Short mmCIF file of C-alpha atoms in Angstrom, two decimals:
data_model
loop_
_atom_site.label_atom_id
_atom_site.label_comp_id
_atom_site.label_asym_id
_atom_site.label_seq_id
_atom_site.Cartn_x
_atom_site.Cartn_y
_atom_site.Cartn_z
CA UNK A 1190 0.00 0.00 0.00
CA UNK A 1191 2.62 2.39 0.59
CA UNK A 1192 3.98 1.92 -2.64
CA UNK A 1193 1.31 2.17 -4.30
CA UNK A 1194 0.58 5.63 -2.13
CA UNK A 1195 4.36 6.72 -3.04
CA UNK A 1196 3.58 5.63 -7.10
CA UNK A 1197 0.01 7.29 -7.14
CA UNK A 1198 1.36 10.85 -5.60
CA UNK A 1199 4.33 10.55 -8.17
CA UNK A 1200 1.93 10.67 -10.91
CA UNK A 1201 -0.55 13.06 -9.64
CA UNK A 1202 2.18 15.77 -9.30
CA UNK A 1203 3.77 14.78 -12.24
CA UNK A 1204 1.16 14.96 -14.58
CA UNK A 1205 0.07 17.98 -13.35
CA UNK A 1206 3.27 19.78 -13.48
CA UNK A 1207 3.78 18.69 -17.06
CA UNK A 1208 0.47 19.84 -18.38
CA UNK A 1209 1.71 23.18 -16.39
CA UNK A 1210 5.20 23.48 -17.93
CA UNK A 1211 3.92 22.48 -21.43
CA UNK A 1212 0.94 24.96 -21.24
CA UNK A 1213 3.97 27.95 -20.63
CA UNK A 1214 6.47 26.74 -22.81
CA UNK A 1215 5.03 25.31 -25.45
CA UNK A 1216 1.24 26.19 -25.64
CA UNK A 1217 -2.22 25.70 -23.89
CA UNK A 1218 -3.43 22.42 -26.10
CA UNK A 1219 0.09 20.97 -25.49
CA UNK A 1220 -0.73 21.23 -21.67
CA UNK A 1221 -4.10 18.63 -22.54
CA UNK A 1222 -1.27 15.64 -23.19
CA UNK A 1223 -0.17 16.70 -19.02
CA UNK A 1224 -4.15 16.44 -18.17
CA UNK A 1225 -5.30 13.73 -20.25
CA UNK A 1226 -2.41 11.39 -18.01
CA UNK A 1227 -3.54 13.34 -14.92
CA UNK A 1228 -7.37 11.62 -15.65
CA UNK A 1229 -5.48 8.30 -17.03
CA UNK A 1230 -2.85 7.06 -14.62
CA UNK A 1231 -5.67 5.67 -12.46
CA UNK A 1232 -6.73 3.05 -14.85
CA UNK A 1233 -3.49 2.02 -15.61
CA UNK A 1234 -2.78 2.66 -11.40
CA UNK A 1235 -5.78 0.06 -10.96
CA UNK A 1236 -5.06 -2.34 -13.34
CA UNK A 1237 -1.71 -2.93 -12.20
CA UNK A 1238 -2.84 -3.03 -8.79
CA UNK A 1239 -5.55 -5.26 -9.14
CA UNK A 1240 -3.18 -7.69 -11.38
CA UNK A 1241 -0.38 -7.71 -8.91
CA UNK A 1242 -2.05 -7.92 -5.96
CA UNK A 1243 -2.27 -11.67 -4.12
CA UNK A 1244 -5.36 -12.60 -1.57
CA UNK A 1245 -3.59 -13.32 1.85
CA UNK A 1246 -4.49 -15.58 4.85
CA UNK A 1247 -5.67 -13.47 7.79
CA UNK A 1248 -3.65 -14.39 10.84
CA UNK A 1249 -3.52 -13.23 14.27
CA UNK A 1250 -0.14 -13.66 15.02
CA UNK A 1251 -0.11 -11.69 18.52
CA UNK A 1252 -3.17 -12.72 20.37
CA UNK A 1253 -4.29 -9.71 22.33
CA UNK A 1254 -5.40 -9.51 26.05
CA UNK A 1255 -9.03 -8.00 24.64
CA UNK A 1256 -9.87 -8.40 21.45
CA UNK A 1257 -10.50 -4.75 20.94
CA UNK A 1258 -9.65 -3.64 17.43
CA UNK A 1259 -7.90 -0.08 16.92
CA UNK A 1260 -4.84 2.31 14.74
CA UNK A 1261 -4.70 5.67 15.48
CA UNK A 1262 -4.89 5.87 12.09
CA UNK A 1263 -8.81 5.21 12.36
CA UNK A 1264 -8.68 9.09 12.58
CA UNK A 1265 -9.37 11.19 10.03
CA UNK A 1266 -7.36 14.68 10.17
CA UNK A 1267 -7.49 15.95 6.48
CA UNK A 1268 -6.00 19.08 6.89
CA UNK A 1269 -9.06 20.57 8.74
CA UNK A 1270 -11.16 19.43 5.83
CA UNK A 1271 -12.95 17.14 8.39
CA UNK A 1272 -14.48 20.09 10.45
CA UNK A 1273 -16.74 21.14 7.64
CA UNK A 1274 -18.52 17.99 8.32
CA UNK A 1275 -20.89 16.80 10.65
CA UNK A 1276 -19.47 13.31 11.50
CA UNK A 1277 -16.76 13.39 14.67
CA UNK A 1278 -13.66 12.09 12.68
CA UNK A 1279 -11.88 11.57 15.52
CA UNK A 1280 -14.38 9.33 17.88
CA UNK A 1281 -12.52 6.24 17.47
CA UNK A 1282 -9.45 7.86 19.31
CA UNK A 1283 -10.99 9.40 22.11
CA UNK A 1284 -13.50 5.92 22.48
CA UNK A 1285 -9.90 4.21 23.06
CA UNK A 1286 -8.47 6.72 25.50
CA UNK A 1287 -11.31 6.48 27.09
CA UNK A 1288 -10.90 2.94 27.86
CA UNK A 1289 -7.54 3.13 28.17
CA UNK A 1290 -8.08 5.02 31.64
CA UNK A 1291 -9.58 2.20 33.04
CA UNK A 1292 -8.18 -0.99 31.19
CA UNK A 1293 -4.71 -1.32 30.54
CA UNK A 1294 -4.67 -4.57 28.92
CA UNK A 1295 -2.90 -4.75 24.82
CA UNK A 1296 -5.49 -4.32 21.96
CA UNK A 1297 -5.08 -5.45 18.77
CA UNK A 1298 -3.21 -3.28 15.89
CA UNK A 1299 -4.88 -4.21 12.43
CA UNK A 1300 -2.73 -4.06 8.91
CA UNK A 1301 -4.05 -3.02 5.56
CA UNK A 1302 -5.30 -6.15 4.06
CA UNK A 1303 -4.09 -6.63 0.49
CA UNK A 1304 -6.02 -5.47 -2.35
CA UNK A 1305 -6.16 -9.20 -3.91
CA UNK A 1306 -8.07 -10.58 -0.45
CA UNK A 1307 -10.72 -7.24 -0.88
CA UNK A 1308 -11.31 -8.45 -4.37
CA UNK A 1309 -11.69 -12.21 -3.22
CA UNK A 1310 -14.34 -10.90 -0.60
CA UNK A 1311 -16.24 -9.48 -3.83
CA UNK A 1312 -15.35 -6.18 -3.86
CA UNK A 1313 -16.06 -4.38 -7.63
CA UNK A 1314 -13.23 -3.18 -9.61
CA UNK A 1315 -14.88 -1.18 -11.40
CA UNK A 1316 -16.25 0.73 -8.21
CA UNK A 1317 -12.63 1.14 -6.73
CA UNK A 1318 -11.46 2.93 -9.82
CA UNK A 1319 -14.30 5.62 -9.88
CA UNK A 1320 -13.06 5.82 -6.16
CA UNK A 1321 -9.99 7.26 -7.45
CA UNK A 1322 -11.57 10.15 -8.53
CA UNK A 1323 -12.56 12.87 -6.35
CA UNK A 1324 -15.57 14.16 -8.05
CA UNK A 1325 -17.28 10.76 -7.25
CA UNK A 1326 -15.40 10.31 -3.71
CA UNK A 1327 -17.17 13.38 -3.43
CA UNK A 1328 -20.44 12.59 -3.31
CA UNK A 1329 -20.18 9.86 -1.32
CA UNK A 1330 -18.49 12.17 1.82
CA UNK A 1331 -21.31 14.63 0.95
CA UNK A 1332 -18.14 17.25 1.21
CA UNK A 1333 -17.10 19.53 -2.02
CA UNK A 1334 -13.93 18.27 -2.13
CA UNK A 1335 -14.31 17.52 -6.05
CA UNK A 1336 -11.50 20.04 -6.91
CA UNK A 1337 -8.36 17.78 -5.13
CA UNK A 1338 -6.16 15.18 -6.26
CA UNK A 1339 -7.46 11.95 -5.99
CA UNK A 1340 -3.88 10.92 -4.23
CA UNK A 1341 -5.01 13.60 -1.52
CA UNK A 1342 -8.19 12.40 -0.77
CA UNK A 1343 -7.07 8.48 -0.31
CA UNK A 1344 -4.53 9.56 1.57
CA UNK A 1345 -6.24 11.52 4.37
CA UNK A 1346 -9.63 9.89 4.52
CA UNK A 1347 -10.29 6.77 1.90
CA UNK A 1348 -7.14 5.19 3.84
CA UNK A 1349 -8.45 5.80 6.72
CA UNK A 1350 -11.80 3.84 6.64
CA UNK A 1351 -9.88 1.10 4.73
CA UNK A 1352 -7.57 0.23 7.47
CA UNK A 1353 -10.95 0.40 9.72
CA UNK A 1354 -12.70 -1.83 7.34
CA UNK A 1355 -9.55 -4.35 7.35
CA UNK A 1356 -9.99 -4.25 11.24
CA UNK A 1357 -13.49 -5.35 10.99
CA UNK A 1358 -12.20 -8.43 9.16
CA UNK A 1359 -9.39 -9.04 11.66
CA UNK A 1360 -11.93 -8.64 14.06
CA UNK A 1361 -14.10 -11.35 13.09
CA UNK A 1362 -11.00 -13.68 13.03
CA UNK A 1363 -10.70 -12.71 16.85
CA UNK A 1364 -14.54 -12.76 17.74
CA UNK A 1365 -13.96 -16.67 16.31
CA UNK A 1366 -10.95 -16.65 18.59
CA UNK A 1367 -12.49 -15.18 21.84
CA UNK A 1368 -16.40 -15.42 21.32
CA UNK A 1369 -16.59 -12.02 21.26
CA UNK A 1370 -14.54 -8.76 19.39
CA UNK A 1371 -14.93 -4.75 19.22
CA UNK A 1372 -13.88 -2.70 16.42
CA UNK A 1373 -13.38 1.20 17.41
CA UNK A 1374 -14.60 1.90 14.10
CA UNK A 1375 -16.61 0.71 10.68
CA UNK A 1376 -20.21 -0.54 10.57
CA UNK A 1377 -20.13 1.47 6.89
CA UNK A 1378 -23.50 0.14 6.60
CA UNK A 1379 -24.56 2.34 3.28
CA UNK A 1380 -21.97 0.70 1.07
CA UNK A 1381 -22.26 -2.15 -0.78
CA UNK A 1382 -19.97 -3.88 -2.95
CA UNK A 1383 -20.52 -1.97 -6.11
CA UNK A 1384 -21.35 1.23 -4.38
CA UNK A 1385 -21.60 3.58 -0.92
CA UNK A 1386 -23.50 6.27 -0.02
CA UNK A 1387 -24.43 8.06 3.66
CA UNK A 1388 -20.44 8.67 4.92
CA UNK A 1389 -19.70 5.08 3.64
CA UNK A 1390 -17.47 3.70 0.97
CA UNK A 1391 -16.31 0.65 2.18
CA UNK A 1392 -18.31 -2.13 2.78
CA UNK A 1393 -17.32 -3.72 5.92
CA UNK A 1394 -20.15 -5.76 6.73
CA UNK A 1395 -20.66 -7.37 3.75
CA UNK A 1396 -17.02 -8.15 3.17
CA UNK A 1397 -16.79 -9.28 7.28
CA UNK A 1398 -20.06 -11.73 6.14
CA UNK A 1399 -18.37 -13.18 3.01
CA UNK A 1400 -14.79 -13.54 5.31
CA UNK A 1401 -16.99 -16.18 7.48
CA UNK A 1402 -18.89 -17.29 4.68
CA UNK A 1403 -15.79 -18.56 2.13
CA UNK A 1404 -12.83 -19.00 4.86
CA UNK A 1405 -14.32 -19.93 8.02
CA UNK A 1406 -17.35 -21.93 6.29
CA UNK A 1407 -20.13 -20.52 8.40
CA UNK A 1408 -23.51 -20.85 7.16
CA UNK A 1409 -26.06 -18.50 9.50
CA UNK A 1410 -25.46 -14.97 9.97
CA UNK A 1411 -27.41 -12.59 11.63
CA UNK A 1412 -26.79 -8.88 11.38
CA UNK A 1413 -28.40 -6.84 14.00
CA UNK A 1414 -28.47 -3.13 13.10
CA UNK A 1415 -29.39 -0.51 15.64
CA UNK A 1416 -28.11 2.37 13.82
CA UNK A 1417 -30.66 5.37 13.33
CA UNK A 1418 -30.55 4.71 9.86
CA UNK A 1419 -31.46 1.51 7.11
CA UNK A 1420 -28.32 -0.79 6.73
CA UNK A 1421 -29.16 -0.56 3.18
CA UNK A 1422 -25.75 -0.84 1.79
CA UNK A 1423 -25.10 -4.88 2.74
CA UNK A 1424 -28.94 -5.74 2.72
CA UNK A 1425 -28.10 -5.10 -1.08
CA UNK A 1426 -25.90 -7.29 -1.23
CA UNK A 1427 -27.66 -9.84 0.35
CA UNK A 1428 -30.95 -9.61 -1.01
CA UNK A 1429 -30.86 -13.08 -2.07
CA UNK A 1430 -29.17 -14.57 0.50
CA UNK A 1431 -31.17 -16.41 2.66
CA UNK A 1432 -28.59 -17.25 5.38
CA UNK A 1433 -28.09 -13.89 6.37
CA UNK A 1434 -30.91 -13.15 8.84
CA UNK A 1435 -31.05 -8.96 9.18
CA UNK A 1436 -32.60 -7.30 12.16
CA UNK A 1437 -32.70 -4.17 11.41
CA UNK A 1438 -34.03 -0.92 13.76
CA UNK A 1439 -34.18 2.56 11.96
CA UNK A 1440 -36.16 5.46 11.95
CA UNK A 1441 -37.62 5.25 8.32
CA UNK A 1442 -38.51 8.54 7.69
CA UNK A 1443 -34.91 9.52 7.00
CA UNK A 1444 -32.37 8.33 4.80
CA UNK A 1445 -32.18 6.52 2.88
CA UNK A 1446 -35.40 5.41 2.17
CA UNK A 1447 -33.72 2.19 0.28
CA UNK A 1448 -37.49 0.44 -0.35
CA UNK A 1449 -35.70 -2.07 -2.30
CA UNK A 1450 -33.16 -3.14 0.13
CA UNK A 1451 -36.19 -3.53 2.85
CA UNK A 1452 -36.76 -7.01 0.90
CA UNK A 1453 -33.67 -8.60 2.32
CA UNK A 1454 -34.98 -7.43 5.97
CA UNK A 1455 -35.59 -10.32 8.24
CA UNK A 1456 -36.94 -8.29 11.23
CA UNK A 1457 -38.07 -4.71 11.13
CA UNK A 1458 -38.97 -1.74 13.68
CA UNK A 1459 -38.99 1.68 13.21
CA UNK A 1460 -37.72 4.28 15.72
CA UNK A 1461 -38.74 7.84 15.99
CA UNK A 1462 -38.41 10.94 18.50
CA UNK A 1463 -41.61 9.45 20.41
CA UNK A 1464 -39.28 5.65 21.47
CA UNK A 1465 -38.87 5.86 24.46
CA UNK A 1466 -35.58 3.63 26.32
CA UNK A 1467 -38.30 1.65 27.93
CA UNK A 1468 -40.32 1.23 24.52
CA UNK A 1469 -36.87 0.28 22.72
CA UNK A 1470 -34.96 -2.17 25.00
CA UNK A 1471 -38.57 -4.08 24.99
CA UNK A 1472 -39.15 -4.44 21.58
CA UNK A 1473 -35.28 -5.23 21.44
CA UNK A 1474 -35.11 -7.69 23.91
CA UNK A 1475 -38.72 -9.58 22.37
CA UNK A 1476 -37.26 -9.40 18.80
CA UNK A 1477 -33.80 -11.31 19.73
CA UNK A 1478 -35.98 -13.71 21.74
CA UNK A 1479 -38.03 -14.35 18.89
CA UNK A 1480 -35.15 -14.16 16.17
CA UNK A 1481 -31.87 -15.27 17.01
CA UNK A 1482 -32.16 -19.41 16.22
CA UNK A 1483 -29.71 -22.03 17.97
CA UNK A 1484 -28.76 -22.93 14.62
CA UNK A 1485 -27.07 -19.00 14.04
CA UNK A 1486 -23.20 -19.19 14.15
CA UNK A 1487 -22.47 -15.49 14.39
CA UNK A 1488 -23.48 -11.94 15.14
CA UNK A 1489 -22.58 -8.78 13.64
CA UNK A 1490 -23.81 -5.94 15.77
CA UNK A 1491 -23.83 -2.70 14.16
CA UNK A 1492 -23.61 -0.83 17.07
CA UNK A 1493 -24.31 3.03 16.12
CA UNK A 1494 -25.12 5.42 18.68
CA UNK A 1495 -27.05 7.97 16.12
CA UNK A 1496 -30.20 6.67 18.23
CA UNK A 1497 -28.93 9.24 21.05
CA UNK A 1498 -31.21 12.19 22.24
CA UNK A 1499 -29.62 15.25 20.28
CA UNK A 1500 -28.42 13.84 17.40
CA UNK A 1501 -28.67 15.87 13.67
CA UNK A 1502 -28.95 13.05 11.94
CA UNK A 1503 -30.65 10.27 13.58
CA UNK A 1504 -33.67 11.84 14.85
CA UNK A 1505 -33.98 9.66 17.85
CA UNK A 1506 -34.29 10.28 21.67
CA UNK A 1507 -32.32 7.08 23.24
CA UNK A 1508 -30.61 8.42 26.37
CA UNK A 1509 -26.58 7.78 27.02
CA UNK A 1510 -28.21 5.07 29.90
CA UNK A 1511 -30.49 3.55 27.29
CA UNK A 1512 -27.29 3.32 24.98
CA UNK A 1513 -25.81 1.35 27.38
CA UNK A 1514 -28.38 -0.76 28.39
CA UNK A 1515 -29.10 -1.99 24.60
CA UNK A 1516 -25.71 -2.91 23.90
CA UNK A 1517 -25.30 -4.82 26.86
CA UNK A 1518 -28.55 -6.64 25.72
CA UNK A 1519 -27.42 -7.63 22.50
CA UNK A 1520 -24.02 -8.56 24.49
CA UNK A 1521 -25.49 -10.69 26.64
CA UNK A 1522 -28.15 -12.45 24.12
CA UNK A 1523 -25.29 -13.32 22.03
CA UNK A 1524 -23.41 -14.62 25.13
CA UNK A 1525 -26.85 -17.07 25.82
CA UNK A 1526 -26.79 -18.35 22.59
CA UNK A 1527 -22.95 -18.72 22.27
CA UNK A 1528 -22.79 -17.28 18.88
CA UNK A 1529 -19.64 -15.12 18.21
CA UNK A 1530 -20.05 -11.39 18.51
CA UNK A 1531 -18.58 -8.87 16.61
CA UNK A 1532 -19.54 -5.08 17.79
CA UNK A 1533 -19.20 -2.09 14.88
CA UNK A 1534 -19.53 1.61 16.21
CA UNK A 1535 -20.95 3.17 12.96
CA UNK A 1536 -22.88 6.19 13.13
CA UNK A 1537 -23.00 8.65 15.54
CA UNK A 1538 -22.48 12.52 14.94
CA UNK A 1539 -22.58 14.81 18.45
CA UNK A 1540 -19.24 14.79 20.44
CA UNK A 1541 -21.92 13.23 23.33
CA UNK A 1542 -21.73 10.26 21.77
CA UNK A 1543 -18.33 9.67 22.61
CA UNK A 1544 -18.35 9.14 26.12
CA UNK A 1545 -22.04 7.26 25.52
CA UNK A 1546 -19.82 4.80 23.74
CA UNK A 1547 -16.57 4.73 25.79
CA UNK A 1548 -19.15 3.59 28.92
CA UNK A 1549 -20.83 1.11 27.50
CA UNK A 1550 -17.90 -0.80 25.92
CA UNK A 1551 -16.12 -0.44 29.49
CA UNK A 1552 -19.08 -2.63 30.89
CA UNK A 1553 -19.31 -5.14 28.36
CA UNK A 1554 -15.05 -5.86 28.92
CA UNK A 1555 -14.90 -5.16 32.40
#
């Protein structure tokens, strides 16, 4: 990856100083040879890539003392870009201090998994090329940053949520390991293999299912979802998949309004400003009763804290207490049923959230 990195910044700045020192000295359609390889490095970038990389066996090679998942470089500081938008970039890293203060025991430290294993998992190649340009990236971050280098933008933030996506995979080794695993960051929940949306470009879910699906040989899957929002991004994926059993909670009058990906929904409840904690840990606790089968051999929990009282986005009035007191729910109905748990943070955009998170996790470890 660094490589790579190192190569794609080469280019970028190369091809854009040539179309500048052709456009002086020679004249301004000269400069077009300097933008047309500015706009065509990435498909040879890509191709290369994609042909050289080799899919690699996930190992944990240092078992941890919790298998809590984190890199500081989970944190997304792009040049104060981040601040114009309304997701806390840098959650994951005060989460972990957070629970640092109280449990000193080694986490896990995830690499970049290989472009070749992403592409195994069924990731679209044609997807992560248009990813290389920023006026697509763009739309995706819902942040006008169409006008920089594509190098600039994987750098500081696509990077970023691929080394968090590559720790939900390691991750789901550990939960195997352990019964049970946090990652500090991903549930990317809009994006599905071909496609993202909602903050999301990587799909972390979908590639975590297909992980325990093709190299661990698990058959039943259930994703529970208690983001604000529709997972709609991996219920794409699996609309025909019948082993992956989706409980999904969401307030449905906000995005995105996916009606098609509401097929592949196993279990469905909407939440609004008028759920009360009372109301939600109920209908919670009935619906895992009802849904989560003997026969079910692990459990994604998408664990995002949008839900919260205050939040933009979500439109939800969960307290920080009833926070706490669904996640140890799902914790402990996992624990009943002995099924492998893997916890996600996902979405969550008030600095509140923050400590929300950082006390709930504490009682699930400690």
């Amino acid at each position: 990856m660094q490589l790579y990195t190192f190569i794609d910044w080469f280019f970028t700045i190369g091809s854009l100083g040539l179309a500048i020192l052709l456009g002086v000295y020679v004249n301004g359609a000269a400069c077009l040879l300097g933008v047309f390889l500015y706009f065509i490095y990435p498909f040879m970038m890509e191709f290369s890539y994609n042909l050289l990389s080799v899919r690699e066996e996930i190992f944990i090679r240092n078992m941890p003392e919790i298998p809590i998942v984190y890199d500081e470089s989970y944190n997304i500081t792009a040049c104060g870009i981040e601040k114009w938008h309304p997701f806390d970039s840098c959650k994951y890293g005060n989460v972990y201090r957070q629970i640092r203060q109280k449990v000193k025991a080694s986490h896990f430290t995830p690499q970049m998994l290989s472009r070749g294993t992403f592409l195994y998992l069924g990731m679209s190649k044609w997807y992560l090329l248009k990813m290389c340009y920023s006026a697509y990236a763009s739309t995706l971050i819902e942040l006008p940053v169409f006008f920089l280098p594509g190098a600039f933008l994987r750098s500081c933030l696509l990077d970023s949520m691929l080394l968090a996506t590559s720790g939900s995979i390691y991750a789901a080794k550990l939960a195997l390991e352990k019964g049970w695993a946090i990652n500090l960051s991903g549930g990317y929940h809009h994006a599905s293999l071909n496609r993202g949306g909602g903050f999301c470009i990587y799909p972390d879910i979908t590639l975590v299912v297909n992980y325990l699906k093709r190299c661990c040989n698990l058959k039943k899957i259930v994703i529970v979802d208690l983001d604000a929002h529709q997972g709609n991004g991996y219920e794409r994926d699996f609309l025909h998949d019948s082993s992956v059993y989706i409980i999904d909670f969401y307030n449905s009058y906000i995005y995105p309004g996916d009606h098609l990906a509401e097929k592949a929904i196993s279990c469905f409840e909407h939440v609004d400003k008028d759920t009360s904690d009372q109301q939600y840990i109920k209908t919670l606790q009935k619906d895992l009763e009802t849904h989560l089968k003997d026969d079910m051999e692990f459990l994604i929990y998408n664990a995002g804290t949008d839900i919260m009282a205050g939040d933009p986005l979500g439109h939800c009035c969960i307290s920080p207490a009833g926070i706490k007191r669904r996640d140890e729910v799902v914790f402990k109905w996992a624990q009943h049923k002995k099924i492998p748990f893997l916890m996600l943070l996902s979405g969550g955009y008030q600095k509140e959230n923050t400590f929300a998170i950082g006390e709930s996790i504490l009682q699930l470890i400690t």
